[in-house]
């Protein structure tokens, strides 16, 4: 059974950094493309980043240069390193396997 | 970026009656591989998005057959043949033919 569990969210001051984790089970992270999608409070869904099985990575313009997607094959875990955080990055962050399986999300709040 | 436009943004449906949501993309979602990369999601209150339909018309695992998808090119439709109380939530279309992947604004379905 596919399971995705995100952790690492919390309250962080503007300019700070956080690393989100997405622990996967039931499949191999490195053999699939995985994405991060976020949802600001009361808003719609916004694609953030993707990592393909071959290792290529892509980012939304809104996070390019600040966020880094990566994976640890030995831990079967996906990450999102978020630097220089802004108030507009406040959202629930979901990891997703291809397009069909999503985690429960982790809330990131950027505020002073 | 490809713009996804959903209509209506909200609808109120009597249980047992049909419902239909339209999604139009600013560019064709037909890939040279012959597939059309259009997806439909339902986000129930307080939950993560769940995939209903992939590649225009394919129901995802466990999705009831009252949900169906159709369309081609730039015009797509999600239909619910007989709405049930558990179908309440926000429906999103999404394209993945081009990065960044983009979502429609969402259509909120409520039960009369």
mmCIF file with all atom_site columns, N, CA, C and O in Angstrom, chain A residues 33 35 37 39 43-47 50 52 58 60 94 99-105, chain B residues 1 39 41 43 47-51 60-61 92 94 96 99-105:
data_model
loop_
_atom_site.group_PDB
_atom_site.id
_atom_site.type_symbol
_atom_site.label_atom_id
_atom_site.label_alt_id
_atom_site.label_comp_id
_atom_site.label_asym_id
_atom_site.label_entity_id
_atom_site.label_seq_id
_atom_site.pdbx_PDB_ins_code
_atom_site.Cartn_x
_atom_site.Cartn_y
_atom_site.Cartn_z
_atom_site.occupancy
_atom_site.B_iso_or_equiv
_atom_site.pdbx_formal_charge
_atom_site.auth_seq_id
_atom_site.auth_comp_id
_atom_site.auth_asym_id
_atom_site.auth_atom_id
_atom_site.pdbx_PDB_model_num
ATOM 1   N N  . UNK A 1 33  ? 8.473   9.764  -10.501 1.00 0.00 ? 33  UNK A N  1
ATOM 2   C CA . UNK A 1 33  ? 8.558   11.213 -10.351 1.00 0.00 ? 33  UNK A CA 1
ATOM 3   C C  . UNK A 1 33  ? 7.655   11.636 -9.208  1.00 0.00 ? 33  UNK A C  1
ATOM 4   O O  . UNK A 1 33  ? 6.561   11.110 -9.029  1.00 0.00 ? 33  UNK A O  1
ATOM 5   N N  . UNK A 1 35  ? 6.331   15.030 -6.714  1.00 0.00 ? 35  UNK A N  1
ATOM 6   C CA . UNK A 1 35  ? 6.094   16.473 -6.740  1.00 0.00 ? 35  UNK A CA 1
ATOM 7   C C  . UNK A 1 35  ? 5.792   17.013 -5.351  1.00 0.00 ? 35  UNK A C  1
ATOM 8   O O  . UNK A 1 35  ? 5.397   16.268 -4.456  1.00 0.00 ? 35  UNK A O  1
ATOM 9   N N  . UNK A 1 37  ? 3.245   20.090 -3.959  1.00 0.00 ? 37  UNK A N  1
ATOM 10  C CA . UNK A 1 37  ? 2.155   20.994 -4.307  1.00 0.00 ? 37  UNK A CA 1
ATOM 11  C C  . UNK A 1 37  ? 1.741   21.698 -3.027  1.00 0.00 ? 37  UNK A C  1
ATOM 12  O O  . UNK A 1 37  ? 1.710   21.065 -1.960  1.00 0.00 ? 37  UNK A O  1
ATOM 13  N N  . UNK A 1 39  ? -0.900  24.650 -0.891  1.00 0.00 ? 39  UNK A N  1
ATOM 14  C CA . UNK A 1 39  ? -2.230  25.260 -0.850  1.00 0.00 ? 39  UNK A CA 1
ATOM 15  C C  . UNK A 1 39  ? -2.252  26.301 0.259   1.00 0.00 ? 39  UNK A C  1
ATOM 16  O O  . UNK A 1 39  ? -2.222  25.953 1.446   1.00 0.00 ? 39  UNK A O  1
ATOM 17  N N  . UNK A 1 43  ? -7.201  28.889 -0.260  1.00 0.00 ? 43  UNK A N  1
ATOM 18  C CA . UNK A 1 43  ? -6.920  29.072 -1.692  1.00 0.00 ? 43  UNK A CA 1
ATOM 19  C C  . UNK A 1 43  ? -6.853  27.742 -2.432  1.00 0.00 ? 43  UNK A C  1
ATOM 20  O O  . UNK A 1 43  ? -7.054  26.673 -1.850  1.00 0.00 ? 43  UNK A O  1
ATOM 21  N N  . UNK A 1 44  ? -6.554  27.816 -3.712  1.00 0.00 ? 44  UNK A N  1
ATOM 22  C CA . UNK A 1 44  ? -6.454  26.635 -4.545  1.00 0.00 ? 44  UNK A CA 1
ATOM 23  C C  . UNK A 1 44  ? -5.082  25.996 -4.492  1.00 0.00 ? 44  UNK A C  1
ATOM 24  O O  . UNK A 1 44  ? -4.230  26.350 -3.678  1.00 0.00 ? 44  UNK A O  1
ATOM 25  N N  . UNK A 1 45  ? -4.885  25.032 -5.385  1.00 0.00 ? 45  UNK A N  1
ATOM 26  C CA . UNK A 1 45  ? -3.660  24.249 -5.424  1.00 0.00 ? 45  UNK A CA 1
ATOM 27  C C  . UNK A 1 45  ? -2.625  24.910 -6.332  1.00 0.00 ? 45  UNK A C  1
ATOM 28  O O  . UNK A 1 45  ? -2.958  25.402 -7.406  1.00 0.00 ? 45  UNK A O  1
ATOM 29  N N  . UNK A 1 46  ? -1.370  24.880 -5.883  1.00 0.00 ? 46  UNK A N  1
ATOM 30  C CA . UNK A 1 46  ? -0.271  25.462 -6.658  1.00 0.00 ? 46  UNK A CA 1
ATOM 31  C C  . UNK A 1 46  ? 0.875   24.455 -6.716  1.00 0.00 ? 46  UNK A C  1
ATOM 32  O O  . UNK A 1 46  ? 1.422   24.064 -5.674  1.00 0.00 ? 46  UNK A O  1
ATOM 33  N N  . UNK A 1 47  ? 1.243   24.063 -7.918  1.00 0.00 ? 47  UNK A N  1
ATOM 34  C CA . UNK A 1 47  ? 2.395   23.185 -8.106  1.00 0.00 ? 47  UNK A CA 1
ATOM 35  C C  . UNK A 1 47  ? 3.666   23.930 -7.728  1.00 0.00 ? 47  UNK A C  1
ATOM 36  O O  . UNK A 1 47  ? 3.832   25.108 -8.090  1.00 0.00 ? 47  UNK A O  1
ATOM 37  N N  . UNK A 1 50  ? 9.089   19.408 -8.956  1.00 0.00 ? 50  UNK A N  1
ATOM 38  C CA . UNK A 1 50  ? 9.060   17.998 -9.322  1.00 0.00 ? 50  UNK A CA 1
ATOM 39  C C  . UNK A 1 50  ? 10.487  17.484 -9.433  1.00 0.00 ? 50  UNK A C  1
ATOM 40  O O  . UNK A 1 50  ? 11.407  18.238 -9.798  1.00 0.00 ? 50  UNK A O  1
ATOM 41  N N  . UNK A 1 52  ? 12.235  14.028 -11.229 1.00 0.00 ? 52  UNK A N  1
ATOM 42  C CA . UNK A 1 52  ? 11.985  12.851 -12.034 1.00 0.00 ? 52  UNK A CA 1
ATOM 43  C C  . UNK A 1 52  ? 12.916  11.717 -11.626 1.00 0.00 ? 52  UNK A C  1
ATOM 44  O O  . UNK A 1 52  ? 13.918  11.934 -10.928 1.00 0.00 ? 52  UNK A O  1
ATOM 45  N N  . UNK A 1 58  ? 12.631  20.543 -11.345 1.00 0.00 ? 58  UNK A N  1
ATOM 46  C CA . UNK A 1 58  ? 12.038  21.758 -11.889 1.00 0.00 ? 58  UNK A CA 1
ATOM 47  C C  . UNK A 1 58  ? 11.252  22.450 -10.794 1.00 0.00 ? 58  UNK A C  1
ATOM 48  O O  . UNK A 1 58  ? 10.778  21.802 -9.860  1.00 0.00 ? 58  UNK A O  1
ATOM 49  N N  . UNK A 1 60  ? 8.556   25.972 -9.703  1.00 0.00 ? 60  UNK A N  1
ATOM 50  C CA . UNK A 1 60  ? 7.717   27.108 -10.052 1.00 0.00 ? 60  UNK A CA 1
ATOM 51  C C  . UNK A 1 60  ? 8.568   28.372 -9.954  1.00 0.00 ? 60  UNK A C  1
ATOM 52  O O  . UNK A 1 60  ? 9.485   28.456 -9.124  1.00 0.00 ? 60  UNK A O  1
ATOM 53  N N  . UNK A 1 94  ? 1.964   19.542 0.231   1.00 0.00 ? 94  UNK A N  1
ATOM 54  C CA . UNK A 1 94  ? 1.694   18.136 -0.025  1.00 0.00 ? 94  UNK A CA 1
ATOM 55  C C  . UNK A 1 94  ? 2.794   17.550 -0.907  1.00 0.00 ? 94  UNK A C  1
ATOM 56  O O  . UNK A 1 94  ? 3.243   18.207 -1.862  1.00 0.00 ? 94  UNK A O  1
ATOM 57  N N  . UNK A 1 99  ? 0.758   11.461 -10.039 1.00 0.00 ? 99  UNK A N  1
ATOM 58  C CA . UNK A 1 99  ? -0.380  12.355 -9.790  1.00 0.00 ? 99  UNK A CA 1
ATOM 59  C C  . UNK A 1 99  ? -1.437  11.704 -8.923  1.00 0.00 ? 99  UNK A C  1
ATOM 60  O O  . UNK A 1 99  ? -2.380  12.371 -8.502  1.00 0.00 ? 99  UNK A O  1
ATOM 61  N N  . UNK A 1 100 ? -1.243  10.431 -8.601  1.00 0.00 ? 100 UNK A N  1
ATOM 62  C CA . UNK A 1 100 ? -2.332  9.696  -8.000  1.00 0.00 ? 100 UNK A CA 1
ATOM 63  C C  . UNK A 1 100 ? -2.362  9.572  -6.489  1.00 0.00 ? 100 UNK A C  1
ATOM 64  O O  . UNK A 1 100 ? -3.415  9.326  -5.919  1.00 0.00 ? 100 UNK A O  1
ATOM 65  N N  . UNK A 1 101 ? -1.217  9.739  -5.849  1.00 0.00 ? 101 UNK A N  1
ATOM 66  C CA . UNK A 1 101 ? -1.156  9.517  -4.405  1.00 0.00 ? 101 UNK A CA 1
ATOM 67  C C  . UNK A 1 101 ? -0.578  10.752 -3.725  1.00 0.00 ? 101 UNK A C  1
ATOM 68  O O  . UNK A 1 101 ? 0.478   11.243 -4.116  1.00 0.00 ? 101 UNK A O  1
ATOM 69  N N  . UNK A 1 102 ? -1.298  11.213 -2.721  1.00 0.00 ? 102 UNK A N  1
ATOM 70  C CA . UNK A 1 102 ? -0.896  12.430 -2.001  1.00 0.00 ? 102 UNK A CA 1
ATOM 71  C C  . UNK A 1 102 ? -0.788  12.126 -0.512  1.00 0.00 ? 102 UNK A C  1
ATOM 72  O O  . UNK A 1 102 ? -1.526  11.312 0.021   1.00 0.00 ? 102 UNK A O  1
ATOM 73  N N  . UNK A 1 103 ? 0.115   12.854 0.137   1.00 0.00 ? 103 UNK A N  1
ATOM 74  C CA . UNK A 1 103 ? 0.194   12.766 1.580   1.00 0.00 ? 103 UNK A CA 1
ATOM 75  C C  . UNK A 1 103 ? -0.886  13.624 2.233   1.00 0.00 ? 103 UNK A C  1
ATOM 76  O O  . UNK A 1 103 ? -1.710  14.238 1.552   1.00 0.00 ? 103 UNK A O  1
ATOM 77  N N  . UNK A 1 104 ? -0.840  13.675 3.554   1.00 0.00 ? 104 UNK A N  1
ATOM 78  C CA . UNK A 1 104 ? -1.849  14.431 4.304   1.00 0.00 ? 104 UNK A CA 1
ATOM 79  C C  . UNK A 1 104 ? -1.495  15.904 4.399   1.00 0.00 ? 104 UNK A C  1
ATOM 80  O O  . UNK A 1 104 ? -2.332  16.725 4.770   1.00 0.00 ? 104 UNK A O  1
ATOM 81  N N  . UNK A 1 105 ? -0.262  16.253 4.062   1.00 0.00 ? 105 UNK A N  1
ATOM 82  C CA . UNK A 1 105 ? 0.163   17.644 4.059   1.00 0.00 ? 105 UNK A CA 1
ATOM 83  C C  . UNK A 1 105 ? 0.784   18.073 5.374   1.00 0.00 ? 105 UNK A C  1
ATOM 84  O O  . UNK A 1 105 ? 0.523   17.482 6.430   1.00 0.00 ? 105 UNK A O  1
ATOM 85  N N  . UNK B 2 1   ? 2.826   30.026 -19.207 1.00 0.00 ? 1   UNK B N  1
ATOM 86  C CA . UNK B 2 1   ? 2.160   28.962 -18.460 1.00 0.00 ? 1   UNK B CA 1
ATOM 87  C C  . UNK B 2 1   ? 0.777   28.682 -19.051 1.00 0.00 ? 1   UNK B C  1
ATOM 88  O O  . UNK B 2 1   ? 0.121   29.582 -19.571 1.00 0.00 ? 1   UNK B O  1
ATOM 89  N N  . UNK B 2 39  ? -6.190  15.974 -15.759 1.00 0.00 ? 39  UNK B N  1
ATOM 90  C CA . UNK B 2 39  ? -6.567  15.225 -14.571 1.00 0.00 ? 39  UNK B CA 1
ATOM 91  C C  . UNK B 2 39  ? -7.675  15.962 -13.823 1.00 0.00 ? 39  UNK B C  1
ATOM 92  O O  . UNK B 2 39  ? -7.767  17.189 -13.892 1.00 0.00 ? 39  UNK B O  1
ATOM 93  N N  . UNK B 2 41  ? -9.364  16.200 -9.844  1.00 0.00 ? 41  UNK B N  1
ATOM 94  C CA . UNK B 2 41  ? -9.211  15.887 -8.432  1.00 0.00 ? 41  UNK B CA 1
ATOM 95  C C  . UNK B 2 41  ? -10.433 16.364 -7.664  1.00 0.00 ? 41  UNK B C  1
ATOM 96  O O  . UNK B 2 41  ? -11.081 17.343 -8.047  1.00 0.00 ? 41  UNK B O  1
ATOM 97  N N  . UNK B 2 43  ? -11.151 17.514 -3.655  1.00 0.00 ? 43  UNK B N  1
ATOM 98  C CA . UNK B 2 43  ? -10.632 17.751 -2.308  1.00 0.00 ? 43  UNK B CA 1
ATOM 99  C C  . UNK B 2 43  ? -11.828 17.883 -1.371  1.00 0.00 ? 43  UNK B C  1
ATOM 100 O O  . UNK B 2 43  ? -12.531 18.898 -1.379  1.00 0.00 ? 43  UNK B O  1
ATOM 101 N N  . UNK B 2 47  ? -9.474  17.395 3.824   1.00 0.00 ? 47  UNK B N  1
ATOM 102 C CA . UNK B 2 47  ? -8.665  16.278 3.324   1.00 0.00 ? 47  UNK B CA 1
ATOM 103 C C  . UNK B 2 47  ? -7.704  16.727 2.222   1.00 0.00 ? 47  UNK B C  1
ATOM 104 O O  . UNK B 2 47  ? -7.793  17.835 1.703   1.00 0.00 ? 47  UNK B O  1
ATOM 105 N N  . UNK B 2 48  ? -6.783  15.831 1.889   1.00 0.00 ? 48  UNK B N  1
ATOM 106 C CA . UNK B 2 48  ? -5.895  16.053 0.753   1.00 0.00 ? 48  UNK B CA 1
ATOM 107 C C  . UNK B 2 48  ? -6.678  15.833 -0.542  1.00 0.00 ? 48  UNK B C  1
ATOM 108 O O  . UNK B 2 48  ? -7.692  15.133 -0.538  1.00 0.00 ? 48  UNK B O  1
ATOM 109 N N  . UNK B 2 49  ? -6.212  16.414 -1.626  1.00 0.00 ? 49  UNK B N  1
ATOM 110 C CA . UNK B 2 49  ? -6.843  16.119 -2.919  1.00 0.00 ? 49  UNK B CA 1
ATOM 111 C C  . UNK B 2 49  ? -6.733  14.635 -3.241  1.00 0.00 ? 49  UNK B C  1
ATOM 112 O O  . UNK B 2 49  ? -5.744  13.984 -2.893  1.00 0.00 ? 49  UNK B O  1
ATOM 113 N N  . UNK B 2 50  ? -7.759  14.115 -3.901  1.00 0.00 ? 50  UNK B N  1
ATOM 114 C CA . UNK B 2 50  ? -7.735  12.728 -4.335  1.00 0.00 ? 50  UNK B CA 1
ATOM 115 C C  . UNK B 2 50  ? -7.997  12.688 -5.827  1.00 0.00 ? 50  UNK B C  1
ATOM 116 O O  . UNK B 2 50  ? -8.865  13.399 -6.351  1.00 0.00 ? 50  UNK B O  1
ATOM 117 N N  . UNK B 2 51  ? -7.225  11.854 -6.510  1.00 0.00 ? 51  UNK B N  1
ATOM 118 C CA . UNK B 2 51  ? -7.353  11.758 -7.960  1.00 0.00 ? 51  UNK B CA 1
ATOM 119 C C  . UNK B 2 51  ? -8.623  10.997 -8.321  1.00 0.00 ? 51  UNK B C  1
ATOM 120 O O  . UNK B 2 51  ? -8.871  9.898  -7.820  1.00 0.00 ? 51  UNK B O  1
ATOM 121 N N  . UNK B 2 60  ? -9.498  6.589  -11.712 1.00 0.00 ? 60  UNK B N  1
ATOM 122 C CA . UNK B 2 60  ? -8.421  6.090  -10.853 1.00 0.00 ? 60  UNK B CA 1
ATOM 123 C C  . UNK B 2 60  ? -8.978  4.953  -10.003 1.00 0.00 ? 60  UNK B C  1
ATOM 124 O O  . UNK B 2 60  ? -10.203 4.795  -9.858  1.00 0.00 ? 60  UNK B O  1
ATOM 125 N N  . UNK B 2 61  ? -8.070  4.205  -9.431  1.00 0.00 ? 61  UNK B N  1
ATOM 126 C CA . UNK B 2 61  ? -8.436  3.054  -8.614  1.00 0.00 ? 61  UNK B CA 1
ATOM 127 C C  . UNK B 2 61  ? -9.425  3.439  -7.516  1.00 0.00 ? 61  UNK B C  1
ATOM 128 O O  . UNK B 2 61  ? -9.209  4.386  -6.760  1.00 0.00 ? 61  UNK B O  1
ATOM 129 N N  . UNK B 2 92  ? -10.936 20.108 -8.843  1.00 0.00 ? 92  UNK B N  1
ATOM 130 C CA . UNK B 2 92  ? -9.900  20.798 -9.599  1.00 0.00 ? 92  UNK B CA 1
ATOM 131 C C  . UNK B 2 92  ? -9.534  20.006 -10.850 1.00 0.00 ? 92  UNK B C  1
ATOM 132 O O  . UNK B 2 92  ? -9.409  18.783 -10.800 1.00 0.00 ? 92  UNK B O  1
ATOM 133 N N  . UNK B 2 94  ? -6.353  19.730 -13.699 1.00 0.00 ? 94  UNK B N  1
ATOM 134 C CA . UNK B 2 94  ? -4.925  20.005 -13.708 1.00 0.00 ? 94  UNK B CA 1
ATOM 135 C C  . UNK B 2 94  ? -4.327  19.502 -15.010 1.00 0.00 ? 94  UNK B C  1
ATOM 136 O O  . UNK B 2 94  ? -4.751  18.467 -15.527 1.00 0.00 ? 94  UNK B O  1
ATOM 137 N N  . UNK B 2 96  ? -0.656  18.428 -17.009 1.00 0.00 ? 96  UNK B N  1
ATOM 138 C CA . UNK B 2 96  ? 0.738   18.093 -16.766 1.00 0.00 ? 96  UNK B CA 1
ATOM 139 C C  . UNK B 2 96  ? 1.506   17.897 -18.068 1.00 0.00 ? 96  UNK B C  1
ATOM 140 O O  . UNK B 2 96  ? 2.551   17.254 -18.090 1.00 0.00 ? 96  UNK B O  1
ATOM 141 N N  . UNK B 2 99  ? 5.471   22.063 -17.948 1.00 0.00 ? 99  UNK B N  1
ATOM 142 C CA . UNK B 2 99  ? 5.818   22.663 -16.677 1.00 0.00 ? 99  UNK B CA 1
ATOM 143 C C  . UNK B 2 99  ? 5.742   24.185 -16.784 1.00 0.00 ? 99  UNK B C  1
ATOM 144 O O  . UNK B 2 99  ? 6.143   24.743 -17.813 1.00 0.00 ? 99  UNK B O  1
ATOM 145 N N  . UNK B 2 100 ? 5.245   24.865 -15.768 1.00 0.00 ? 100 UNK B N  1
ATOM 146 C CA . UNK B 2 100 ? 4.719   24.314 -14.511 1.00 0.00 ? 100 UNK B CA 1
ATOM 147 C C  . UNK B 2 100 ? 3.361   23.645 -14.702 1.00 0.00 ? 100 UNK B C  1
ATOM 148 O O  . UNK B 2 100 ? 2.540   24.118 -15.503 1.00 0.00 ? 100 UNK B O  1
ATOM 149 N N  . UNK B 2 101 ? 3.138   22.560 -13.978 1.00 0.00 ? 101 UNK B N  1
ATOM 150 C CA . UNK B 2 101 ? 1.805   21.986 -13.956 1.00 0.00 ? 101 UNK B CA 1
ATOM 151 C C  . UNK B 2 101 ? 0.879   23.029 -13.357 1.00 0.00 ? 101 UNK B C  1
ATOM 152 O O  . UNK B 2 101 ? 1.245   23.723 -12.399 1.00 0.00 ? 101 UNK B O  1
ATOM 153 N N  . UNK B 2 102 ? -0.304  23.154 -13.916 1.00 0.00 ? 102 UNK B N  1
ATOM 154 C CA . UNK B 2 102 ? -1.219  24.186 -13.440 1.00 0.00 ? 102 UNK B CA 1
ATOM 155 C C  . UNK B 2 102 ? -2.604  23.611 -13.177 1.00 0.00 ? 102 UNK B C  1
ATOM 156 O O  . UNK B 2 102 ? -3.042  22.672 -13.855 1.00 0.00 ? 102 UNK B O  1
ATOM 157 N N  . UNK B 2 103 ? -3.266  24.217 -12.200 1.00 0.00 ? 103 UNK B N  1
ATOM 158 C CA . UNK B 2 103 ? -4.590  23.786 -11.767 1.00 0.00 ? 103 UNK B CA 1
ATOM 159 C C  . UNK B 2 103 ? -5.637  24.842 -12.139 1.00 0.00 ? 103 UNK B C  1
ATOM 160 O O  . UNK B 2 103 ? -5.329  26.034 -12.238 1.00 0.00 ? 103 UNK B O  1
ATOM 161 N N  . UNK B 2 104 ? -6.860  24.367 -12.290 1.00 0.00 ? 104 UNK B N  1
ATOM 162 C CA . UNK B 2 104 ? -7.964  25.297 -12.377 1.00 0.00 ? 104 UNK B CA 1
ATOM 163 C C  . UNK B 2 104 ? -8.226  25.921 -11.019 1.00 0.00 ? 104 UNK B C  1
ATOM 164 O O  . UNK B 2 104 ? -7.645  25.509 -9.998  1.00 0.00 ? 104 UNK B O  1
ATOM 165 N N  . UNK B 2 105 ? -9.128  26.909 -10.991 1.00 0.00 ? 105 UNK B N  1
ATOM 166 C CA . UNK B 2 105 ? -9.398  27.650 -9.750  1.00 0.00 ? 105 UNK B CA 1
ATOM 167 C C  . UNK B 2 105 ? -10.154 26.831 -8.714  1.00 0.00 ? 105 UNK B C  1
ATOM 168 O O  . UNK B 2 105 ? -10.184 27.176 -7.535  1.00 0.00 ? 105 UNK B O  1
#
